[in-house]
Amino acid sequence: MKKIFAAALLCLTCATPAFAGSMAAPLEIRIGSPVQEAKITSEANFYLTDVNGGKVQDLWTNTITAQVDGDKINLYDENGHAVSYDFPQDGILNIASETGVIVQNTYRGTVHFEVYQGKIHIINLIDMESYLKGVINNEMDASYPYEALKAQAIVSRSFAMSNRTKYAKEGYDLRDDTSCQVYKGMGSEKDLTTKAVNETAGEYLAYDGNPVSAIFGASSGGYIASPTDVWGGEIPGLRAKEDPYSVDYVWDYTITTSEFINKIKSKGDIGDLIDVTVLELDGSHRVKTLSVTGTNTTLQIKGTDLRNLLGSGNIKSTLFSVSYDSASQTVIFNGKGYGHGVGFSQQGGAKMAKSGLTVYDILKFYFEDATLVK
């Protein structure tokens, strides 16, 4: 059985309106972060409690490092001395402080830890609205137009609701990174993004009565991608179409021939480069397959694979053209958009908001097959 202990945090959660319909109380969600070790700090010394909150043992330190040791978790103070390591086979061991607990980030709700596949998983149990307050500024900067921030709040809420079982095997719902949504707790909250969450409280996008997996990205580059083209499967409520609000994000990237050959060597040894051409585009005009010809062989490489090989920060999307300049011995990419291109374009939402359109205009454009539910 997985060893578990929990850190009880100072209660800082604001009252949140309940979802309408079948949800009679604020929806809770578990956010996980797998780490090798976790540093826990507080202004006051920690102590252990029983499941009812009664003090069991003083730890006499306000800084603790939790580390995995086999199938258990040990706690060490700031000097590396073990302060507790005899965890029960079953149940929960709670860590508390009179002034609250900080675990990497400062969290609302409660935090506990589980050992799973050799890692400590920091798990924050929190109500949905408080979770979103720690998400929005990390996914869309608070400097964006307010109507776009409200759109992001509804999109992020919809995504979280529709993906709550994604990491169920690991003991929580979503991760705190880009595999889901970037979440950094209450320390990352901003007044304007918190206001956007509060003003849209409980609102989410639905398709056929179910929350839409409201995928989003920085910029579609002028054409929203189909989930089928990008990931090979449909996502109800999402489809491809032109996006006139996201045409302004353009980029280019130049790489030397030798670097290019080295980056793609896992796909095969092409020898000296002769040419790079696009073989096939998908339905949203993104590169589906490229041909890389060398003196040894010709490779066919998926556009998504090439983006991963060269780095997503360099090849910002697969909506690009490519050419080989033999004179300068470089491969040149010219592209549009940033990210996979599916669903809500944050740049597009910002442009729509700047032109005077509302949050509901924005959502209607990017999720026209969905309905807004509260």
mmCIF file of C-alpha atoms in Angstrom:
data_model
loop_
_atom_site.group_PDB
_atom_site.id
_atom_site.type_symbol
_atom_site.label_atom_id
_atom_site.label_comp_id
_atom_site.label_asym_id
_atom_site.label_seq_id
_atom_site.Cartn_x
_atom_site.Cartn_y
_atom_site.Cartn_z
ATOM 1 C CA MET A 1 0.000 0.000 0.000
ATOM 2 C CA LYS A 2 1.193 3.521 -0.755
ATOM 3 C CA LYS A 3 2.468 5.469 2.235
ATOM 4 C CA ILE A 4 0.597 8.696 2.754
ATOM 5 C CA PHE A 5 1.004 11.748 4.912
ATOM 6 C CA ALA A 6 -0.738 15.074 4.720
ATOM 7 C CA ALA A 7 0.116 18.679 5.443
ATOM 8 C CA ALA A 8 -2.745 20.679 6.871
ATOM 9 C CA LEU A 9 -2.634 24.264 5.612
ATOM 10 C CA LEU A 10 -3.921 27.439 7.130
ATOM 11 C CA CYS A 11 -7.443 27.884 5.801
ATOM 12 C CA LEU A 12 -7.306 30.643 3.193
ATOM 13 C CA THR A 13 -10.012 29.441 0.820
ATOM 14 C CA CYS A 14 -12.643 31.996 -0.113
ATOM 15 C CA ALA A 15 -16.314 31.045 -0.299
ATOM 16 C CA THR A 16 -17.145 29.785 -3.782
ATOM 17 C CA PRO A 17 -20.582 29.623 -5.438
ATOM 18 C CA ALA A 18 -21.774 26.061 -5.964
ATOM 19 C CA PHE A 19 -22.260 24.709 -9.449
ATOM 20 C CA ALA A 20 -25.881 24.630 -10.499
ATOM 21 C CA GLY A 21 -27.778 21.432 -11.116
ATOM 22 C CA SER A 22 -26.485 18.196 -9.618
ATOM 23 C CA MET A 23 -23.494 19.816 -7.896
ATOM 24 C CA ALA A 24 -24.743 20.953 -4.491
ATOM 25 C CA ALA A 25 -21.300 21.943 -3.171
ATOM 26 C CA PRO A 26 -18.131 23.445 -4.654
ATOM 27 C CA LEU A 27 -16.433 20.905 -6.887
ATOM 28 C CA GLU A 28 -13.137 19.658 -5.454
ATOM 29 C CA ILE A 29 -10.175 18.589 -7.528
ATOM 30 C CA ARG A 30 -6.848 16.915 -6.734
ATOM 31 C CA ILE A 31 -3.747 18.399 -8.366
ATOM 32 C CA GLY A 32 -0.564 16.319 -8.366
ATOM 33 C CA SER A 33 3.106 17.126 -8.800
ATOM 34 C CA PRO A 34 5.606 14.218 -8.920
ATOM 35 C CA VAL A 35 9.005 15.076 -7.382
ATOM 36 C CA GLN A 36 12.053 13.261 -5.999
ATOM 37 C CA GLU A 37 11.871 15.223 -2.774
ATOM 38 C CA ALA A 38 9.734 17.972 -1.300
ATOM 39 C CA LYS A 39 10.810 20.867 0.894
ATOM 40 C CA ILE A 40 8.181 22.022 3.387
ATOM 41 C CA THR A 41 8.509 25.293 5.292
ATOM 42 C CA SER A 42 6.513 27.375 7.744
ATOM 43 C CA GLU A 43 6.944 30.381 9.995
ATOM 44 C CA ALA A 44 6.209 28.202 13.046
ATOM 45 C CA ASN A 45 7.459 24.739 13.992
ATOM 46 C CA PHE A 46 5.717 21.690 12.579
ATOM 47 C CA TYR A 47 3.944 19.006 14.550
ATOM 48 C CA LEU A 48 2.237 15.735 13.691
ATOM 49 C CA THR A 49 -1.486 15.293 14.230
ATOM 50 C CA ASP A 50 -3.950 12.456 14.201
ATOM 51 C CA VAL A 51 -6.779 12.284 11.677
ATOM 52 C CA ASN A 52 -8.885 14.524 13.929
ATOM 53 C CA GLY A 53 -6.255 17.246 14.137
ATOM 54 C CA GLY A 54 -5.022 16.422 17.635
ATOM 55 C CA LYS A 55 -1.303 16.958 18.246
ATOM 56 C CA VAL A 56 0.679 13.702 18.339
ATOM 57 C CA GLN A 57 4.315 14.835 18.211
ATOM 58 C CA ASP A 58 6.280 18.098 17.998
ATOM 59 C CA LEU A 59 8.919 18.073 15.260
ATOM 60 C CA TRP A 60 10.816 21.133 16.607
ATOM 61 C CA THR A 61 11.660 22.522 13.178
ATOM 62 C CA ASN A 62 10.010 24.807 10.650
ATOM 63 C CA THR A 63 11.876 23.353 7.673
ATOM 64 C CA ILE A 64 11.374 19.766 6.560
ATOM 65 C CA THR A 65 12.627 17.817 3.574
ATOM 66 C CA ALA A 66 10.550 14.774 2.620
ATOM 67 C CA GLN A 67 12.418 12.041 0.747
ATOM 68 C CA VAL A 68 11.473 8.639 -0.625
ATOM 69 C CA ASP A 69 13.206 5.658 0.971
ATOM 70 C CA GLY A 70 11.992 2.485 -0.695
ATOM 71 C CA ASP A 71 8.243 2.356 -0.130
ATOM 72 C CA LYS A 72 8.162 4.945 2.659
ATOM 73 C CA ILE A 73 8.733 8.646 3.226
ATOM 74 C CA ASN A 74 11.274 10.013 5.703
ATOM 75 C CA LEU A 75 11.313 13.543 7.089
ATOM 76 C CA TYR A 76 14.530 15.460 7.763
ATOM 77 C CA ASP A 77 15.151 18.863 9.353
ATOM 78 C CA GLU A 78 17.292 21.661 7.928
ATOM 79 C CA ASN A 79 20.446 19.972 9.309
ATOM 80 C CA GLY A 80 19.696 16.640 7.663
ATOM 81 C CA HIS A 81 18.605 14.924 10.868
ATOM 82 C CA ALA A 82 15.665 12.529 10.651
ATOM 83 C CA VAL A 83 12.694 13.904 12.592
ATOM 84 C CA SER A 84 10.211 11.170 11.688
ATOM 85 C CA TYR A 85 10.350 8.002 9.624
ATOM 86 C CA ASP A 86 8.102 5.474 11.348
ATOM 87 C CA PHE A 87 4.980 5.852 9.215
ATOM 88 C CA PRO A 88 2.031 3.495 9.750
ATOM 89 C CA GLN A 89 1.293 0.850 7.124
ATOM 90 C CA ASP A 90 -2.206 2.252 6.724
ATOM 91 C CA GLY A 91 -3.780 5.624 7.207
ATOM 92 C CA ILE A 92 -2.595 9.198 7.005
ATOM 93 C CA LEU A 93 0.050 11.064 8.958
ATOM 94 C CA ASN A 94 -0.691 14.792 9.077
ATOM 95 C CA ILE A 95 1.860 17.577 9.310
ATOM 96 C CA ALA A 96 0.577 20.889 10.639
ATOM 97 C CA SER A 97 1.741 24.312 11.736
ATOM 98 C CA GLU A 98 0.088 27.215 13.513
ATOM 99 C CA THR A 99 0.957 29.537 10.611
ATOM 100 C CA GLY A 100 0.257 27.321 7.596
ATOM 101 C CA VAL A 101 2.462 25.207 5.368
ATOM 102 C CA ILE A 102 4.363 26.079 2.214
ATOM 103 C CA VAL A 103 5.252 23.172 -0.101
ATOM 104 C CA GLN A 104 7.280 24.535 -3.038
ATOM 105 C CA ASN A 105 4.343 26.853 -3.728
ATOM 106 C CA THR A 106 1.828 28.299 -1.279
ATOM 107 C CA TYR A 107 -1.408 26.389 -1.623
ATOM 108 C CA ARG A 108 -4.992 26.873 -0.651
ATOM 109 C CA GLY A 109 -6.891 23.816 0.537
ATOM 110 C CA THR A 110 -4.908 20.881 1.920
ATOM 111 C CA VAL A 111 -1.792 19.088 0.725
ATOM 112 C CA HIS A 112 -0.671 15.511 1.225
ATOM 113 C CA PHE A 113 2.050 13.312 -0.190
ATOM 114 C CA GLU A 114 2.028 9.812 -1.608
ATOM 115 C CA VAL A 115 4.835 7.534 -2.717
ATOM 116 C CA TYR A 116 4.122 6.195 -6.191
ATOM 117 C CA GLN A 117 6.596 4.536 -8.561
ATOM 118 C CA GLY A 118 9.591 5.840 -6.636
ATOM 119 C CA LYS A 119 8.499 9.479 -6.465
ATOM 120 C CA ILE A 120 6.796 11.740 -3.976
ATOM 121 C CA HIS A 121 3.554 13.042 -5.395
ATOM 122 C CA ILE A 122 2.514 16.363 -3.889
ATOM 123 C CA ILE A 123 -1.288 16.330 -4.010
ATOM 124 C CA ASN A 124 -3.287 19.482 -3.395
ATOM 125 C CA LEU A 125 -6.977 18.945 -2.623
ATOM 126 C CA ILE A 126 -8.737 22.181 -3.472
ATOM 127 C CA ASP A 127 -12.064 23.491 -4.683
ATOM 128 C CA MET A 128 -12.274 24.139 -8.411
ATOM 129 C CA GLU A 129 -12.569 27.915 -8.226
ATOM 130 C CA SER A 130 -9.529 28.318 -5.965
ATOM 131 C CA TYR A 131 -7.577 25.976 -8.250
ATOM 132 C CA LEU A 132 -8.376 28.169 -11.253
ATOM 133 C CA LYS A 133 -7.094 31.256 -9.433
ATOM 134 C CA GLY A 134 -3.692 29.557 -9.335
ATOM 135 C CA VAL A 135 -3.900 28.627 -13.022
ATOM 136 C CA ILE A 136 -5.103 31.570 -15.101
ATOM 137 C CA ASN A 137 -2.142 33.933 -14.656
ATOM 138 C CA ASN A 138 0.225 31.054 -15.476
ATOM 139 C CA GLU A 139 -1.601 30.240 -18.709
ATOM 140 C CA MET A 140 -2.615 33.749 -19.809
ATOM 141 C CA ASP A 141 -0.772 36.735 -18.400
ATOM 142 C CA ALA A 142 -2.852 39.103 -16.283
ATOM 143 C CA SER A 143 -1.938 41.927 -18.701
ATOM 144 C CA TYR A 144 -4.255 40.428 -21.351
ATOM 145 C CA PRO A 145 -7.620 42.152 -21.973
ATOM 146 C CA TYR A 146 -10.151 41.340 -19.297
ATOM 147 C CA GLU A 147 -12.719 39.659 -21.579
ATOM 148 C CA ALA A 148 -9.951 37.323 -22.799
ATOM 149 C CA LEU A 149 -9.061 36.505 -19.182
ATOM 150 C CA LYS A 150 -12.678 35.587 -18.503
ATOM 151 C CA ALA A 151 -12.662 33.372 -21.598
ATOM 152 C CA GLN A 152 -9.519 31.637 -20.306
ATOM 153 C CA ALA A 153 -11.191 31.081 -16.931
ATOM 154 C CA ILE A 154 -14.163 29.339 -18.558
ATOM 155 C CA VAL A 155 -11.922 27.367 -20.916
ATOM 156 C CA SER A 156 -9.647 26.233 -18.070
ATOM 157 C CA ARG A 157 -12.633 25.287 -15.903
ATOM 158 C CA SER A 158 -14.099 23.248 -18.766
ATOM 159 C CA PHE A 159 -10.775 21.517 -19.393
ATOM 160 C CA ALA A 160 -10.358 20.629 -15.724
ATOM 161 C CA MET A 161 -13.893 19.289 -15.395
ATOM 162 C CA SER A 162 -13.607 17.106 -18.496
ATOM 163 C CA ASN A 163 -10.177 15.668 -17.625
ATOM 164 C CA ARG A 164 -10.608 14.916 -13.925
ATOM 165 C CA THR A 165 -9.686 11.221 -14.293
ATOM 166 C CA LYS A 166 -6.537 11.773 -16.372
ATOM 167 C CA TYR A 167 -4.158 10.802 -13.543
ATOM 168 C CA ALA A 168 -6.509 8.732 -11.412
ATOM 169 C CA LYS A 169 -4.027 5.825 -11.327
ATOM 170 C CA GLU A 170 -1.534 8.094 -9.600
ATOM 171 C CA GLY A 171 -4.040 9.156 -6.949
ATOM 172 C CA TYR A 172 -5.133 12.547 -8.256
ATOM 173 C CA ASP A 173 -6.995 14.241 -11.095
ATOM 174 C CA LEU A 174 -4.619 16.568 -12.952
ATOM 175 C CA ARG A 175 -0.948 17.475 -12.868
ATOM 176 C CA ASP A 176 0.304 21.005 -12.274
ATOM 177 C CA ASP A 177 2.341 21.232 -15.485
ATOM 178 C CA THR A 178 1.837 21.616 -19.234
ATOM 179 C CA SER A 179 0.535 18.048 -19.542
ATOM 180 C CA CYS A 180 -2.657 19.583 -18.090
ATOM 181 C CA GLN A 181 -2.579 23.224 -16.982
ATOM 182 C CA VAL A 182 0.226 25.108 -15.253
ATOM 183 C CA TYR A 183 -0.755 25.592 -11.596
ATOM 184 C CA LYS A 184 1.447 27.353 -9.030
ATOM 185 C CA GLY A 185 -0.883 27.893 -6.104
ATOM 186 C CA MET A 186 -1.990 31.106 -4.465
ATOM 187 C CA GLY A 187 1.430 32.727 -4.741
ATOM 188 C CA SER A 188 0.844 33.157 -8.481
ATOM 189 C CA GLU A 189 -2.603 34.722 -8.189
ATOM 190 C CA LYS A 190 -3.248 38.208 -9.566
ATOM 191 C CA ASP A 191 -6.155 40.492 -8.755
ATOM 192 C CA LEU A 192 -7.438 40.679 -12.336
ATOM 193 C CA THR A 193 -7.251 36.946 -13.020
ATOM 194 C CA THR A 194 -8.917 36.231 -9.672
ATOM 195 C CA LYS A 195 -11.673 38.659 -10.632
ATOM 196 C CA ALA A 196 -12.089 36.818 -13.958
ATOM 197 C CA VAL A 197 -12.518 33.523 -12.110
ATOM 198 C CA ASN A 198 -14.997 35.001 -9.648
ATOM 199 C CA GLU A 199 -17.118 36.674 -12.321
ATOM 200 C CA THR A 200 -17.408 33.455 -14.325
ATOM 201 C CA ALA A 201 -17.786 31.173 -11.298
ATOM 202 C CA GLY A 202 -19.350 27.852 -12.223
ATOM 203 C CA GLU A 203 -19.524 28.548 -15.969
ATOM 204 C CA TYR A 204 -18.217 25.857 -18.313
ATOM 205 C CA LEU A 205 -18.577 24.704 -21.897
ATOM 206 C CA ALA A 206 -20.606 21.577 -22.606
ATOM 207 C CA TYR A 207 -21.322 19.404 -25.620
ATOM 208 C CA ASP A 208 -24.220 16.946 -25.490
ATOM 209 C CA GLY A 209 -24.466 17.615 -21.763
ATOM 210 C CA ASN A 210 -20.823 16.834 -20.964
ATOM 211 C CA PRO A 211 -18.005 19.306 -20.214
ATOM 212 C CA VAL A 212 -15.921 20.026 -23.301
ATOM 213 C CA SER A 213 -12.232 19.179 -23.146
ATOM 214 C CA ALA A 214 -11.518 22.808 -23.970
ATOM 215 C CA ILE A 215 -8.011 22.595 -25.393
ATOM 216 C CA PHE A 216 -6.158 25.884 -25.810
ATOM 217 C CA GLY A 217 -2.857 27.254 -27.036
ATOM 218 C CA ALA A 218 -0.966 30.497 -27.607
ATOM 219 C CA SER A 219 -1.878 31.059 -31.265
ATOM 220 C CA SER A 220 -3.565 29.065 -34.031
ATOM 221 C CA GLY A 221 -1.583 30.943 -36.666
ATOM 222 C CA GLY A 222 -4.717 31.707 -38.650
ATOM 223 C CA TYR A 223 -6.208 28.220 -38.824
ATOM 224 C CA ILE A 224 -7.597 26.178 -35.939
ATOM 225 C CA ALA A 225 -6.353 22.592 -36.122
ATOM 226 C CA SER A 226 -8.475 19.468 -35.978
ATOM 227 C CA PRO A 227 -7.867 17.206 -32.951
ATOM 228 C CA THR A 228 -7.939 14.267 -35.355
ATOM 229 C CA ASP A 229 -5.066 15.713 -37.406
ATOM 230 C CA VAL A 230 -2.988 16.552 -34.337
ATOM 231 C CA TRP A 231 -3.654 13.580 -32.042
ATOM 232 C CA GLY A 232 -5.517 11.062 -34.184
ATOM 233 C CA GLY A 233 -8.858 11.218 -32.366
ATOM 234 C CA GLU A 234 -11.890 13.453 -32.134
ATOM 235 C CA ILE A 235 -12.661 15.731 -29.205
ATOM 236 C CA PRO A 236 -16.390 16.506 -29.065
ATOM 237 C CA GLY A 237 -17.118 20.189 -29.562
ATOM 238 C CA LEU A 238 -13.805 20.994 -31.308
ATOM 239 C CA ARG A 239 -13.195 21.276 -35.038
ATOM 240 C CA ALA A 240 -10.949 22.941 -37.595
ATOM 241 C CA LYS A 241 -11.671 26.279 -39.241
ATOM 242 C CA GLU A 242 -10.024 29.527 -40.277
ATOM 243 C CA ASP A 243 -9.086 31.927 -37.485
ATOM 244 C CA PRO A 244 -8.729 35.531 -38.725
ATOM 245 C CA TYR A 245 -7.928 36.740 -35.192
ATOM 246 C CA SER A 246 -4.643 34.813 -34.895
ATOM 247 C CA VAL A 247 -2.856 35.571 -38.164
ATOM 248 C CA ASP A 248 -0.323 37.992 -36.674
ATOM 249 C CA TYR A 249 1.888 35.499 -34.850
ATOM 250 C CA VAL A 250 4.745 34.730 -37.282
ATOM 251 C CA TRP A 251 8.160 33.217 -36.631
ATOM 252 C CA ASP A 252 11.265 31.932 -38.386
ATOM 253 C CA TYR A 253 14.080 29.627 -37.435
ATOM 254 C CA THR A 254 17.381 28.888 -39.142
ATOM 255 C CA ILE A 255 19.564 25.916 -38.278
ATOM 256 C CA THR A 256 22.903 24.875 -39.769
ATOM 257 C CA THR A 257 22.932 21.757 -41.898
ATOM 258 C CA SER A 258 25.275 19.941 -39.527
ATOM 259 C CA GLU A 259 23.039 20.735 -36.544
ATOM 260 C CA PHE A 260 19.959 19.652 -38.460
ATOM 261 C CA ILE A 261 21.508 16.304 -39.397
ATOM 262 C CA ASN A 262 22.609 15.743 -35.802
ATOM 263 C CA LYS A 263 19.129 16.553 -34.440
ATOM 264 C CA ILE A 264 17.391 14.035 -36.711
ATOM 265 C CA LYS A 265 19.977 11.253 -36.460
ATOM 266 C CA SER A 266 17.646 9.165 -34.298
ATOM 267 C CA LYS A 267 15.494 8.770 -37.416
ATOM 268 C CA GLY A 268 18.378 7.522 -39.539
ATOM 269 C CA ASP A 269 21.771 8.411 -41.023
ATOM 270 C CA ILE A 270 21.077 10.470 -44.152
ATOM 271 C CA GLY A 271 24.707 11.250 -44.881
ATOM 272 C CA ASP A 272 25.100 14.726 -46.390
ATOM 273 C CA LEU A 273 21.916 16.743 -46.792
ATOM 274 C CA ILE A 274 20.562 17.201 -50.309
ATOM 275 C CA ASP A 275 17.066 18.580 -49.740
ATOM 276 C CA VAL A 276 14.183 19.065 -47.287
ATOM 277 C CA THR A 277 10.650 19.287 -48.662
ATOM 278 C CA VAL A 278 7.087 19.107 -47.375
ATOM 279 C CA LEU A 279 5.320 15.971 -48.614
ATOM 280 C CA GLU A 280 1.868 16.319 -47.096
ATOM 281 C CA LEU A 281 -0.265 18.880 -45.269
ATOM 282 C CA ASP A 282 -3.174 18.081 -42.994
ATOM 283 C CA GLY A 283 -6.614 19.653 -43.133
ATOM 284 C CA SER A 284 -5.485 22.795 -41.309
ATOM 285 C CA HIS A 285 -2.515 23.348 -43.641
ATOM 286 C CA ARG A 286 -0.018 22.096 -41.064
ATOM 287 C CA VAL A 287 2.907 19.918 -42.063
ATOM 288 C CA LYS A 288 1.943 16.291 -41.752
ATOM 289 C CA THR A 289 5.009 14.696 -43.346
ATOM 290 C CA LEU A 290 8.375 15.921 -44.623
ATOM 291 C CA SER A 291 10.934 14.301 -46.882
ATOM 292 C CA VAL A 292 14.577 14.656 -45.888
ATOM 293 C CA THR A 293 16.929 13.516 -48.641
ATOM 294 C CA GLY A 294 20.597 12.787 -48.089
ATOM 295 C CA THR A 295 23.445 11.067 -49.858
ATOM 296 C CA ASN A 296 22.735 7.837 -47.924
ATOM 297 C CA THR A 297 18.944 7.684 -47.836
ATOM 298 C CA THR A 298 15.657 9.580 -47.838
ATOM 299 C CA LEU A 299 13.631 9.809 -44.628
ATOM 300 C CA GLN A 300 9.970 10.589 -44.169
ATOM 301 C CA ILE A 301 9.442 12.409 -40.874
ATOM 302 C CA LYS A 302 6.179 13.536 -39.308
ATOM 303 C CA GLY A 303 5.883 17.268 -38.763
ATOM 304 C CA THR A 304 5.147 16.757 -35.064
ATOM 305 C CA ASP A 305 8.201 14.506 -34.709
ATOM 306 C CA LEU A 306 10.444 17.071 -36.362
ATOM 307 C CA ARG A 307 9.114 19.762 -34.028
ATOM 308 C CA ASN A 308 10.021 17.602 -31.043
ATOM 309 C CA LEU A 309 13.472 16.840 -32.451
ATOM 310 C CA LEU A 310 14.334 20.475 -33.169
ATOM 311 C CA GLY A 311 12.584 21.843 -30.077
ATOM 312 C CA SER A 312 9.097 23.281 -29.727
ATOM 313 C CA GLY A 313 10.588 26.623 -28.760
ATOM 314 C CA ASN A 314 12.335 26.774 -32.137
ATOM 315 C CA ILE A 315 9.676 25.185 -34.351
ATOM 316 C CA LYS A 316 6.767 26.904 -32.644
ATOM 317 C CA SER A 317 4.099 25.058 -34.638
ATOM 318 C CA THR A 318 3.782 22.687 -37.586
ATOM 319 C CA LEU A 319 2.202 25.463 -39.646
ATOM 320 C CA PHE A 320 5.413 26.212 -41.544
ATOM 321 C CA SER A 321 7.301 26.125 -44.820
ATOM 322 C CA VAL A 322 10.881 24.874 -45.067
ATOM 323 C CA SER A 323 13.775 25.328 -47.480
ATOM 324 C CA TYR A 324 17.366 24.183 -47.736
ATOM 325 C CA ASP A 325 20.000 26.788 -48.676
ATOM 326 C CA SER A 326 23.013 24.891 -49.981
ATOM 327 C CA ALA A 327 25.084 28.063 -50.317
ATOM 328 C CA SER A 328 24.878 28.951 -46.639
ATOM 329 C CA GLN A 329 24.440 25.316 -45.541
ATOM 330 C CA THR A 330 21.328 26.126 -43.533
ATOM 331 C CA VAL A 331 17.760 24.877 -43.243
ATOM 332 C CA ILE A 332 15.244 27.703 -42.958
ATOM 333 C CA PHE A 333 11.755 27.496 -41.426
ATOM 334 C CA ASN A 334 9.065 30.175 -41.754
ATOM 335 C CA GLY A 335 5.923 29.628 -39.742
ATOM 336 C CA LYS A 336 2.801 30.954 -38.076
ATOM 337 C CA GLY A 337 1.220 30.275 -34.704
ATOM 338 C CA TYR A 338 2.539 28.811 -31.484
ATOM 339 C CA GLY A 339 1.458 25.416 -30.210
ATOM 340 C CA HIS A 340 -0.744 22.610 -31.508
ATOM 341 C CA GLY A 341 -3.403 24.980 -32.843
ATOM 342 C CA VAL A 342 -6.388 23.083 -31.422
ATOM 343 C CA GLY A 343 -9.258 24.920 -29.726
ATOM 344 C CA PHE A 344 -8.988 28.335 -28.111
ATOM 345 C CA SER A 345 -6.265 30.653 -29.403
ATOM 346 C CA GLN A 346 -5.178 32.969 -26.606
ATOM 347 C CA GLN A 347 -3.789 35.511 -29.060
ATOM 348 C CA GLY A 348 -7.048 35.411 -30.983
ATOM 349 C CA GLY A 349 -9.080 35.864 -27.819
ATOM 350 C CA ALA A 350 -6.992 38.886 -26.885
ATOM 351 C CA LYS A 351 -7.462 40.469 -30.307
ATOM 352 C CA MET A 352 -11.219 39.878 -30.183
ATOM 353 C CA ALA A 353 -11.384 41.464 -26.728
ATOM 354 C CA LYS A 354 -9.378 44.486 -27.866
ATOM 355 C CA SER A 355 -11.866 45.004 -30.684
ATOM 356 C CA GLY A 356 -14.714 45.227 -28.178
ATOM 357 C CA LEU A 357 -16.078 41.682 -28.333
ATOM 358 C CA THR A 358 -17.196 39.989 -25.124
ATOM 359 C CA VAL A 359 -16.153 36.759 -23.461
ATOM 360 C CA TYR A 360 -19.228 35.083 -24.902
ATOM 361 C CA ASP A 361 -18.390 36.255 -28.443
ATOM 362 C CA ILE A 362 -14.927 34.775 -28.001
ATOM 363 C CA LEU A 363 -16.211 31.422 -26.749
ATOM 364 C CA LYS A 364 -18.871 31.250 -29.452
ATOM 365 C CA PHE A 365 -16.205 31.651 -32.125
ATOM 366 C CA TYR A 366 -13.766 29.062 -30.786
ATOM 367 C CA PHE A 367 -16.327 26.566 -29.465
ATOM 368 C CA GLU A 368 -19.331 27.182 -31.706
ATOM 369 C CA ASP A 369 -20.648 23.639 -31.245
ATOM 370 C CA ALA A 370 -20.664 23.942 -27.440
ATOM 371 C CA THR A 371 -23.149 25.488 -25.053
ATOM 372 C CA LEU A 372 -22.328 27.544 -21.981
ATOM 373 C CA VAL A 373 -23.598 25.999 -18.756
ATOM 374 C CA LYS A 374 -23.602 27.378 -15.210
#
